[in-house]
Amino acid sequence: MGKIRFTATNPRTSGVGPALARSAALLGAALLVAGCAGTETSVRTSSAPGGSASEVSGAPRSGAPGSGLPGPETPSPGTSAPGAPGPAAAPRGLAEEARQGTEAIRGAVEAEAREAEARKAAVLAAARRWGLPRAPLLAPPPPRTKSLPPTRRGFGVNGPRTRGLPPVFTRIPTSDRVVFLTIDDGVDQDPATLRMLRELHVPYTAFLSEDAVDGGWEYFRAAHEQGAALQNHTLLHRYLPGLSRAAQRHEICGMQDTLRRHYGRAATLFRPPYGSYNRDTLEVARSCGIRAVPLWEAEVFPGRVVYRDSDLHPGDLVLTHFQGRAQWNGSMADALRTFLRTVTDKGYAVARLEDYI
């Protein structure tokens, strides 16, 4: 009997839910037992002087030595010895277990379909509640392997030994029709913002500055618990190229210490204030544990989107800010509505940046 192979899958990324995965395991176990229950007949050939003899393991040898002919007591092909079970015999109840496994899988598939429809209806209802004509598109599964993009042409720094510096980029190379939402600073801490992002299942990356957060660390702990990645945007949001190397280290590495103190881990991504940096910035960032410097291709405000080029492209990073009516002519929810309407109308889903790099 051939080998039966079962491969474990991740229910979250493969589309197979926990109930379906358990049912598949049950059926797999039943089939595996069924395969092992059958008797296995092996044939081995041994050389002997003057010829060869075939020996069937477990079968009685009879007839003339080396003749290969059945003796008088050897059962004819297709028959069994009296009282012996047939070759297809299997433990009692095994077929019933396999049937139950099949039924369990069918039930799990139906349950998964019902749950998917319920989730879809809930997101559509949330979209209407937040003033969106359509629900955000569902992002495809993330790539199996991740890699850092190269530094965008024209965004590098001059001088020797640039190899190994964190790459600076504005777009992730991908054919997926996805964009990435990044939100900077941390001034506005409206609970409605987190509720909107949670109810619409929108992933995002927050680049935080200590002065902007201004003590509101619990707000961003809640954001992190609902799935947001918290990254580094310096302590005081200063123009880094105008600072000494030591002052830049204080800004970048100091924010790493702040993130560790509040959330137990430092950032791996860093966004310089205003998107401005020099060679010292990148060298200091690398020494503080930063792997990459994502900038942006488009910036969102309430009611408008400003593009670096002319439109959205697959893999674009999109910037907005934790700001509200005190800073804008509109609310944070207004900016998010503008973002989601725009990307959805253009056929893009919102994916999680850290799943790609």
mmCIF file of C-alpha atoms in Angstrom:
data_model
loop_
_atom_site.group_PDB
_atom_site.id
_atom_site.type_symbol
_atom_site.label_atom_id
_atom_site.label_comp_id
_atom_site.label_asym_id
_atom_site.label_seq_id
_atom_site.Cartn_x
_atom_site.Cartn_y
_atom_site.Cartn_z
ATOM 1 C CA MET A 1 0.000 0.000 0.000
ATOM 2 C CA GLY A 2 1.307 3.458 -0.849
ATOM 3 C CA LYS A 3 2.223 5.937 1.825
ATOM 4 C CA ILE A 4 -0.373 8.421 3.011
ATOM 5 C CA ARG A 5 1.036 11.864 3.792
ATOM 6 C CA PHE A 6 -0.714 14.501 5.882
ATOM 7 C CA THR A 7 0.586 18.057 5.906
ATOM 8 C CA ALA A 8 -0.213 20.458 8.738
ATOM 9 C CA THR A 9 -1.632 23.818 7.627
ATOM 10 C CA ASN A 10 -2.067 27.162 9.318
ATOM 11 C CA PRO A 11 -5.840 27.723 9.617
ATOM 12 C CA ARG A 12 -5.375 31.494 9.635
ATOM 13 C CA THR A 13 -3.471 31.738 6.371
ATOM 14 C CA SER A 14 -4.602 28.655 4.494
ATOM 15 C CA GLY A 15 -8.332 29.287 4.799
ATOM 16 C CA VAL A 16 -8.835 26.059 6.766
ATOM 17 C CA GLY A 17 -10.531 26.777 10.059
ATOM 18 C CA PRO A 18 -9.770 25.040 13.351
ATOM 19 C CA ALA A 19 -12.855 22.819 13.156
ATOM 20 C CA LEU A 20 -11.999 21.713 9.635
ATOM 21 C CA ALA A 21 -8.382 21.054 10.602
ATOM 22 C CA ARG A 22 -9.482 18.822 13.501
ATOM 23 C CA SER A 23 -11.864 16.894 11.254
ATOM 24 C CA ALA A 24 -9.188 16.393 8.620
ATOM 25 C CA ALA A 25 -6.868 15.035 11.297
ATOM 26 C CA LEU A 26 -9.555 12.578 12.430
ATOM 27 C CA LEU A 27 -10.119 11.285 8.915
ATOM 28 C CA GLY A 28 -6.378 11.104 8.278
ATOM 29 C CA ALA A 29 -5.832 9.037 11.384
ATOM 30 C CA ALA A 30 -8.609 6.652 10.383
ATOM 31 C CA LEU A 31 -7.235 6.197 6.894
ATOM 32 C CA LEU A 32 -3.739 5.696 8.244
ATOM 33 C CA VAL A 33 -4.928 2.953 10.582
ATOM 34 C CA ALA A 34 -6.788 1.366 7.676
ATOM 35 C CA GLY A 35 -3.634 1.348 5.610
ATOM 36 C CA CYS A 36 -1.577 -0.183 8.362
ATOM 37 C CA ALA A 37 -4.194 -2.852 9.120
ATOM 38 C CA GLY A 38 -3.813 -4.681 5.828
ATOM 39 C CA THR A 39 -1.345 -7.550 5.603
ATOM 40 C CA GLU A 40 1.787 -6.776 3.641
ATOM 41 C CA THR A 41 3.394 -9.404 1.454
ATOM 42 C CA SER A 42 7.002 -8.906 0.538
ATOM 43 C CA VAL A 43 8.923 -10.806 -2.088
ATOM 44 C CA ARG A 44 12.641 -11.269 -1.895
ATOM 45 C CA THR A 45 14.896 -13.003 -4.358
ATOM 46 C CA SER A 46 17.998 -14.887 -3.366
ATOM 47 C CA SER A 47 20.665 -16.304 -5.598
ATOM 48 C CA ALA A 48 21.505 -20.014 -5.473
ATOM 49 C CA PRO A 49 23.870 -22.161 -7.446
ATOM 50 C CA GLY A 50 22.337 -23.150 -10.733
ATOM 51 C CA GLY A 51 19.421 -20.776 -10.640
ATOM 52 C CA SER A 52 17.275 -18.442 -8.459
ATOM 53 C CA ALA A 53 14.479 -18.995 -6.036
ATOM 54 C CA SER A 54 11.685 -16.598 -5.088
ATOM 55 C CA GLU A 55 10.536 -16.713 -1.495
ATOM 56 C CA VAL A 56 7.303 -15.187 -0.315
ATOM 57 C CA SER A 57 7.538 -14.065 3.315
ATOM 58 C CA GLY A 58 5.070 -15.766 5.554
ATOM 59 C CA ALA A 59 3.919 -18.287 2.921
ATOM 60 C CA PRO A 60 4.576 -22.031 3.355
ATOM 61 C CA ARG A 61 7.245 -23.386 1.047
ATOM 62 C CA SER A 62 6.331 -26.556 -0.837
ATOM 63 C CA GLY A 63 7.062 -28.281 -4.066
ATOM 64 C CA ALA A 64 10.447 -29.152 -5.429
ATOM 65 C CA PRO A 65 13.260 -26.893 -4.212
ATOM 66 C CA GLY A 66 13.904 -24.135 -6.664
ATOM 67 C CA SER A 67 10.923 -25.094 -8.842
ATOM 68 C CA GLY A 68 8.769 -22.144 -7.787
ATOM 69 C CA LEU A 69 5.695 -24.395 -8.240
ATOM 70 C CA PRO A 70 2.998 -24.527 -5.597
ATOM 71 C CA GLY A 71 2.795 -27.687 -3.576
ATOM 72 C CA PRO A 72 -0.400 -29.578 -3.053
ATOM 73 C CA GLU A 73 -1.275 -27.587 0.086
ATOM 74 C CA THR A 74 -0.565 -24.158 -1.372
ATOM 75 C CA PRO A 75 -3.806 -22.227 -1.931
ATOM 76 C CA SER A 76 -4.541 -21.396 -5.523
ATOM 77 C CA PRO A 77 -4.239 -17.744 -6.548
ATOM 78 C CA GLY A 78 -7.259 -15.720 -5.465
ATOM 79 C CA THR A 79 -8.228 -18.152 -2.687
ATOM 80 C CA SER A 80 -7.533 -18.251 1.037
ATOM 81 C CA ALA A 81 -6.538 -21.081 3.264
ATOM 82 C CA PRO A 82 -9.404 -22.561 5.230
ATOM 83 C CA GLY A 83 -10.211 -20.434 8.254
ATOM 84 C CA ALA A 84 -7.812 -17.660 7.279
ATOM 85 C CA PRO A 85 -9.122 -14.109 6.991
ATOM 86 C CA GLY A 86 -9.213 -12.629 3.501
ATOM 87 C CA PRO A 87 -6.513 -10.143 2.469
ATOM 88 C CA ALA A 88 -8.998 -7.249 2.561
ATOM 89 C CA ALA A 89 -9.977 -7.885 6.159
ATOM 90 C CA ALA A 90 -9.743 -4.820 8.416
ATOM 91 C CA PRO A 91 -10.466 -4.129 12.076
ATOM 92 C CA ARG A 92 -14.156 -3.873 12.895
ATOM 93 C CA GLY A 93 -15.432 -0.303 13.053
ATOM 94 C CA LEU A 94 -12.679 1.180 10.885
ATOM 95 C CA ALA A 95 -14.994 1.920 7.969
ATOM 96 C CA GLU A 96 -17.403 3.595 10.386
ATOM 97 C CA GLU A 97 -14.603 5.794 11.742
ATOM 98 C CA ALA A 98 -13.676 6.837 8.218
ATOM 99 C CA ARG A 99 -17.307 7.634 7.464
ATOM 100 C CA GLN A 100 -17.547 9.717 10.627
ATOM 101 C CA GLY A 101 -14.383 11.564 9.643
ATOM 102 C CA THR A 102 -15.842 12.348 6.240
ATOM 103 C CA GLU A 103 -19.059 13.591 7.808
ATOM 104 C CA ALA A 104 -17.081 15.702 10.268
ATOM 105 C CA ILE A 105 -15.148 17.325 7.429
ATOM 106 C CA ARG A 106 -18.348 18.048 5.532
ATOM 107 C CA GLY A 107 -19.867 19.603 8.635
ATOM 108 C CA ALA A 108 -16.754 21.654 9.316
ATOM 109 C CA VAL A 109 -16.680 22.956 5.740
ATOM 110 C CA GLU A 110 -20.285 24.029 6.033
ATOM 111 C CA ALA A 111 -19.599 25.663 9.417
ATOM 112 C CA GLU A 112 -16.585 27.526 7.994
ATOM 113 C CA ALA A 113 -18.706 28.775 5.103
ATOM 114 C CA ARG A 114 -21.386 30.017 7.509
ATOM 115 C CA GLU A 115 -18.755 31.750 9.654
ATOM 116 C CA ALA A 116 -17.199 33.400 6.588
ATOM 117 C CA GLU A 117 -20.588 34.705 5.513
ATOM 118 C CA ALA A 118 -21.235 36.003 9.024
ATOM 119 C CA ARG A 119 -17.874 37.798 9.072
ATOM 120 C CA LYS A 120 -18.546 39.278 5.657
ATOM 121 C CA ALA A 121 -21.956 40.529 6.780
ATOM 122 C CA ALA A 122 -20.466 41.997 9.971
ATOM 123 C CA VAL A 123 -17.779 43.924 8.054
ATOM 124 C CA LEU A 124 -20.356 45.185 5.559
ATOM 125 C CA ALA A 125 -22.552 46.387 8.425
ATOM 126 C CA ALA A 126 -19.523 48.075 10.027
ATOM 127 C CA ALA A 127 -18.656 49.754 6.723
ATOM 128 C CA ARG A 128 -22.134 51.243 6.499
ATOM 129 C CA ARG A 129 -21.966 52.288 10.133
ATOM 130 C CA TRP A 130 -18.713 54.169 9.425
ATOM 131 C CA GLY A 131 -20.064 55.857 6.316
ATOM 132 C CA LEU A 132 -18.427 53.654 3.683
ATOM 133 C CA PRO A 133 -20.374 52.536 0.598
ATOM 134 C CA ARG A 134 -18.427 49.255 0.371
ATOM 135 C CA ALA A 135 -16.593 46.974 2.746
ATOM 136 C CA PRO A 136 -12.786 46.958 2.455
ATOM 137 C CA LEU A 137 -11.436 44.237 0.200
ATOM 138 C CA LEU A 138 -9.931 41.149 1.815
ATOM 139 C CA ALA A 139 -6.145 40.915 1.493
ATOM 140 C CA PRO A 140 -4.677 37.710 0.017
ATOM 141 C CA PRO A 141 -2.569 35.410 2.203
ATOM 142 C CA PRO A 142 0.859 36.937 2.885
ATOM 143 C CA PRO A 143 3.906 35.582 1.055
ATOM 144 C CA ARG A 144 5.543 32.487 2.510
ATOM 145 C CA THR A 145 8.952 34.143 2.497
ATOM 146 C CA LYS A 146 9.759 37.732 3.389
ATOM 147 C CA SER A 147 12.613 39.932 2.261
ATOM 148 C CA LEU A 148 13.629 43.559 2.665
ATOM 149 C CA PRO A 149 13.234 45.725 -0.440
ATOM 150 C CA PRO A 150 16.357 47.463 -1.741
ATOM 151 C CA THR A 151 16.831 51.173 -1.160
ATOM 152 C CA ARG A 152 14.788 53.154 -3.651
ATOM 153 C CA ARG A 153 16.862 54.769 -6.382
ATOM 154 C CA GLY A 154 17.754 58.293 -5.353
ATOM 155 C CA PHE A 155 17.057 57.633 -1.660
ATOM 156 C CA GLY A 156 20.488 56.285 -0.774
ATOM 157 C CA VAL A 157 23.315 58.113 0.976
ATOM 158 C CA ASN A 158 26.804 58.856 -0.298
ATOM 159 C CA GLY A 159 30.095 57.630 1.086
ATOM 160 C CA PRO A 160 31.967 54.374 1.634
ATOM 161 C CA ARG A 161 30.590 51.299 3.369
ATOM 162 C CA THR A 162 26.949 51.930 2.526
ATOM 163 C CA ARG A 163 26.369 48.196 2.236
ATOM 164 C CA GLY A 164 24.534 46.893 5.270
ATOM 165 C CA LEU A 165 22.726 50.138 6.056
ATOM 166 C CA PRO A 166 18.963 49.810 6.572
ATOM 167 C CA PRO A 167 17.227 50.126 3.187
ATOM 168 C CA VAL A 168 15.017 53.165 2.563
ATOM 169 C CA PHE A 169 11.942 52.445 0.446
ATOM 170 C CA THR A 170 8.429 53.670 -0.326
ATOM 171 C CA ARG A 171 6.967 50.552 -1.914
ATOM 172 C CA ILE A 172 7.118 46.785 -1.385
ATOM 173 C CA PRO A 173 7.829 44.785 -4.563
ATOM 174 C CA THR A 174 4.733 42.608 -4.952
ATOM 175 C CA SER A 175 2.216 41.649 -7.604
ATOM 176 C CA ASP A 176 -0.542 41.492 -4.968
ATOM 177 C CA ARG A 177 -3.040 44.330 -5.243
ATOM 178 C CA VAL A 178 -2.369 45.490 -1.716
ATOM 179 C CA VAL A 179 -1.258 48.706 -0.040
ATOM 180 C CA PHE A 180 0.001 49.269 3.498
ATOM 181 C CA LEU A 181 -1.453 51.747 5.986
ATOM 182 C CA THR A 182 1.038 53.502 8.276
ATOM 183 C CA ILE A 183 0.013 56.046 10.923
ATOM 184 C CA ASP A 184 2.508 58.435 12.493
ATOM 185 C CA ASP A 185 3.034 60.427 15.698
ATOM 186 C CA GLY A 186 0.258 59.629 18.209
ATOM 187 C CA VAL A 187 -1.253 63.019 19.102
ATOM 188 C CA ASP A 188 -4.919 62.140 18.637
ATOM 189 C CA GLN A 189 -6.038 59.203 20.778
ATOM 190 C CA ASP A 190 -9.724 58.962 19.968
ATOM 191 C CA PRO A 191 -11.114 55.527 20.977
ATOM 192 C CA ALA A 192 -13.346 55.710 17.899
ATOM 193 C CA THR A 193 -10.256 55.372 15.708
ATOM 194 C CA LEU A 194 -9.286 52.031 17.224
ATOM 195 C CA ARG A 195 -12.883 50.854 17.125
ATOM 196 C CA MET A 196 -13.206 51.741 13.443
ATOM 197 C CA LEU A 197 -9.982 49.984 12.489
ATOM 198 C CA ARG A 198 -10.929 46.914 14.550
ATOM 199 C CA GLU A 199 -14.482 46.600 13.220
ATOM 200 C CA LEU A 200 -13.331 46.968 9.623
ATOM 201 C CA HIS A 201 -10.375 44.554 10.138
ATOM 202 C CA VAL A 202 -7.861 47.077 8.773
ATOM 203 C CA PRO A 203 -4.204 46.226 9.589
ATOM 204 C CA TYR A 204 -1.769 49.100 10.129
ATOM 205 C CA THR A 205 1.643 50.052 11.451
ATOM 206 C CA ALA A 206 2.014 52.895 13.970
ATOM 207 C CA PHE A 207 5.240 54.939 14.011
ATOM 208 C CA LEU A 208 5.220 56.589 17.434
ATOM 209 C CA SER A 209 7.016 59.633 18.877
ATOM 210 C CA GLU A 210 7.274 59.947 22.644
ATOM 211 C CA ASP A 211 6.354 63.640 22.683
ATOM 212 C CA ALA A 212 3.284 63.019 20.502
ATOM 213 C CA VAL A 213 2.066 60.104 22.592
ATOM 214 C CA ASP A 214 2.505 62.315 25.677
ATOM 215 C CA GLY A 215 1.829 59.590 28.219
ATOM 216 C CA GLY A 216 -0.948 57.837 26.303
ATOM 217 C CA TRP A 217 0.828 54.509 26.292
ATOM 218 C CA GLU A 218 -2.259 52.504 27.299
ATOM 219 C CA TYR A 219 -4.078 53.720 24.194
ATOM 220 C CA PHE A 220 -1.363 52.266 21.992
ATOM 221 C CA ARG A 221 -1.175 49.137 24.104
ATOM 222 C CA ALA A 222 -4.815 48.608 23.153
ATOM 223 C CA ALA A 223 -3.899 49.262 19.512
ATOM 224 C CA HIS A 224 -1.121 46.676 19.757
ATOM 225 C CA GLU A 225 -3.435 44.112 21.359
ATOM 226 C CA GLN A 226 -5.847 44.427 18.447
ATOM 227 C CA GLY A 227 -3.024 43.809 15.959
ATOM 228 C CA ALA A 228 -1.162 47.067 15.278
ATOM 229 C CA ALA A 229 2.633 46.970 15.011
ATOM 230 C CA LEU A 230 4.336 49.709 17.051
ATOM 231 C CA GLN A 231 7.487 51.159 15.457
ATOM 232 C CA ASN A 232 9.989 53.993 15.998
ATOM 233 C CA HIS A 233 9.452 57.672 15.016
ATOM 234 C CA THR A 234 11.987 59.213 17.491
ATOM 235 C CA LEU A 235 11.543 60.804 20.900
ATOM 236 C CA LEU A 236 10.865 64.450 20.025
ATOM 237 C CA HIS A 237 10.143 64.425 16.267
ATOM 238 C CA ARG A 238 13.120 66.626 15.397
ATOM 239 C CA TYR A 239 14.707 67.260 12.002
ATOM 240 C CA LEU A 240 17.492 64.687 12.202
ATOM 241 C CA PRO A 241 19.946 65.938 9.535
ATOM 242 C CA GLY A 242 20.308 69.134 11.559
ATOM 243 C CA LEU A 243 21.465 67.222 14.654
ATOM 244 C CA SER A 244 24.835 65.833 15.643
ATOM 245 C CA ARG A 245 25.400 62.094 15.501
ATOM 246 C CA ALA A 246 25.141 61.907 19.305
ATOM 247 C CA ALA A 247 21.858 63.820 19.303
ATOM 248 C CA GLN A 248 20.460 61.527 16.605
ATOM 249 C CA ARG A 249 21.449 58.532 18.696
ATOM 250 C CA HIS A 250 19.544 59.993 21.628
ATOM 251 C CA GLU A 251 16.446 60.448 19.444
ATOM 252 C CA ILE A 252 16.457 57.025 17.821
ATOM 253 C CA CYS A 253 17.948 54.748 20.467
ATOM 254 C CA GLY A 254 16.112 56.638 23.201
ATOM 255 C CA MET A 255 12.805 55.793 21.521
ATOM 256 C CA GLN A 256 13.898 52.155 21.320
ATOM 257 C CA ASP A 257 14.355 52.207 25.101
ATOM 258 C CA THR A 258 10.930 53.815 25.538
ATOM 259 C CA LEU A 259 9.212 51.148 23.460
ATOM 260 C CA ARG A 260 10.997 48.403 25.414
ATOM 261 C CA ARG A 261 9.956 49.941 28.702
ATOM 262 C CA HIS A 262 6.272 50.202 27.773
ATOM 263 C CA TYR A 263 5.762 47.210 25.494
ATOM 264 C CA GLY A 264 8.618 44.814 26.229
ATOM 265 C CA ARG A 265 10.327 45.061 22.852
ATOM 266 C CA ALA A 266 12.035 47.618 20.635
ATOM 267 C CA ALA A 267 11.113 48.449 17.041
ATOM 268 C CA THR A 268 12.620 46.893 13.931
ATOM 269 C CA LEU A 269 11.356 49.641 11.601
ATOM 270 C CA PHE A 270 12.119 53.347 11.813
ATOM 271 C CA ARG A 271 10.592 56.359 10.072
ATOM 272 C CA PRO A 272 12.549 59.604 10.376
ATOM 273 C CA PRO A 273 10.446 62.726 11.044
ATOM 274 C CA TYR A 274 9.486 64.506 7.793
ATOM 275 C CA GLY A 275 11.126 61.637 5.904
ATOM 276 C CA SER A 276 14.482 63.407 6.340
ATOM 277 C CA TYR A 277 17.741 61.624 7.142
ATOM 278 C CA ASN A 278 21.440 61.504 6.366
ATOM 279 C CA ARG A 279 24.183 58.898 6.587
ATOM 280 C CA ASP A 280 24.523 59.347 10.359
ATOM 281 C CA THR A 281 20.783 58.656 10.699
ATOM 282 C CA LEU A 282 21.023 55.296 8.954
ATOM 283 C CA GLU A 283 24.206 54.231 10.729
ATOM 284 C CA VAL A 284 22.780 55.143 14.129
ATOM 285 C CA ALA A 285 19.480 53.418 13.329
ATOM 286 C CA ARG A 286 21.328 50.239 12.392
ATOM 287 C CA SER A 287 23.294 50.328 15.644
ATOM 288 C CA CYS A 288 20.012 50.619 17.580
ATOM 289 C CA GLY A 289 18.555 47.474 16.015
ATOM 290 C CA ILE A 290 16.633 49.000 13.100
ATOM 291 C CA ARG A 291 16.350 46.769 10.022
ATOM 292 C CA ALA A 292 14.607 49.086 7.548
ATOM 293 C CA VAL A 293 13.404 52.659 6.979
ATOM 294 C CA PRO A 294 9.967 52.662 5.296
ATOM 295 C CA LEU A 295 8.827 56.050 3.963
ATOM 296 C CA TRP A 296 5.642 56.497 1.887
ATOM 297 C CA GLU A 297 4.199 56.815 -1.613
ATOM 298 C CA ALA A 298 0.969 58.602 -0.710
ATOM 299 C CA GLU A 299 -0.323 60.679 2.191
ATOM 300 C CA VAL A 300 -3.931 60.831 3.312
ATOM 301 C CA PHE A 301 -5.810 63.770 4.848
ATOM 302 C CA PRO A 302 -9.533 64.175 5.503
ATOM 303 C CA GLY A 303 -11.053 64.427 2.051
ATOM 304 C CA ARG A 304 -7.894 64.138 -0.093
ATOM 305 C CA VAL A 305 -4.927 61.953 -1.007
ATOM 306 C CA VAL A 306 -1.533 63.357 -2.087
ATOM 307 C CA TYR A 307 0.577 61.031 -4.269
ATOM 308 C CA ARG A 308 4.355 61.029 -4.600
ATOM 309 C CA ASP A 309 3.855 59.876 -8.195
ATOM 310 C CA SER A 310 0.452 60.015 -9.847
ATOM 311 C CA ASP A 311 -1.570 57.137 -8.431
ATOM 312 C CA LEU A 312 -1.510 54.033 -6.255
ATOM 313 C CA HIS A 313 0.581 51.008 -7.204
ATOM 314 C CA PRO A 314 0.729 47.473 -5.781
ATOM 315 C CA GLY A 315 2.787 47.524 -2.595
ATOM 316 C CA ASP A 316 2.576 51.279 -1.918
ATOM 317 C CA LEU A 317 3.047 52.529 1.639
ATOM 318 C CA VAL A 318 0.400 55.080 2.579
ATOM 319 C CA LEU A 319 0.886 57.617 5.372
ATOM 320 C CA THR A 320 -1.606 59.326 7.620
ATOM 321 C CA HIS A 321 -1.356 60.657 11.186
ATOM 322 C CA PHE A 322 -2.959 60.207 14.575
ATOM 323 C CA GLN A 323 -4.459 63.687 14.359
ATOM 324 C CA GLY A 324 -7.916 65.145 14.823
ATOM 325 C CA ARG A 325 -9.889 68.362 14.526
ATOM 326 C CA ALA A 326 -7.312 70.263 16.552
ATOM 327 C CA GLN A 327 -4.777 69.636 13.778
ATOM 328 C CA TRP A 328 -6.981 69.042 10.716
ATOM 329 C CA ASN A 329 -10.189 70.279 9.195
ATOM 330 C CA GLY A 330 -11.717 66.949 10.046
ATOM 331 C CA SER A 331 -11.392 63.904 12.262
ATOM 332 C CA MET A 332 -9.195 60.830 12.204
ATOM 333 C CA ALA A 333 -12.260 58.859 11.093
ATOM 334 C CA ASP A 334 -12.644 61.271 8.153
ATOM 335 C CA ALA A 335 -9.057 60.561 7.056
ATOM 336 C CA LEU A 336 -9.579 56.803 7.353
ATOM 337 C CA ARG A 337 -12.814 57.016 5.340
ATOM 338 C CA THR A 338 -10.928 58.869 2.615
ATOM 339 C CA PHE A 339 -8.213 56.232 2.631
ATOM 340 C CA LEU A 340 -10.561 53.225 2.560
ATOM 341 C CA ARG A 341 -12.863 54.663 -0.108
ATOM 342 C CA THR A 342 -9.874 55.442 -2.310
ATOM 343 C CA VAL A 343 -8.069 52.114 -2.070
ATOM 344 C CA THR A 344 -11.269 50.051 -2.323
ATOM 345 C CA ASP A 345 -12.491 51.946 -5.388
ATOM 346 C CA LYS A 346 -9.123 51.355 -7.039
ATOM 347 C CA GLY A 347 -9.313 47.625 -6.312
ATOM 348 C CA TYR A 348 -6.734 47.420 -3.515
ATOM 349 C CA ALA A 349 -6.874 45.620 -0.192
ATOM 350 C CA VAL A 350 -4.986 46.714 2.923
ATOM 351 C CA ALA A 351 -2.294 44.264 4.055
ATOM 352 C CA ARG A 352 -0.018 44.183 7.080
ATOM 353 C CA LEU A 353 3.415 45.627 6.339
ATOM 354 C CA GLU A 354 5.275 43.306 8.703
ATOM 355 C CA ASP A 355 3.866 40.273 6.848
ATOM 356 C CA TYR A 356 5.850 41.276 3.757
ATOM 357 C CA ILE A 357 9.235 42.384 5.111
#
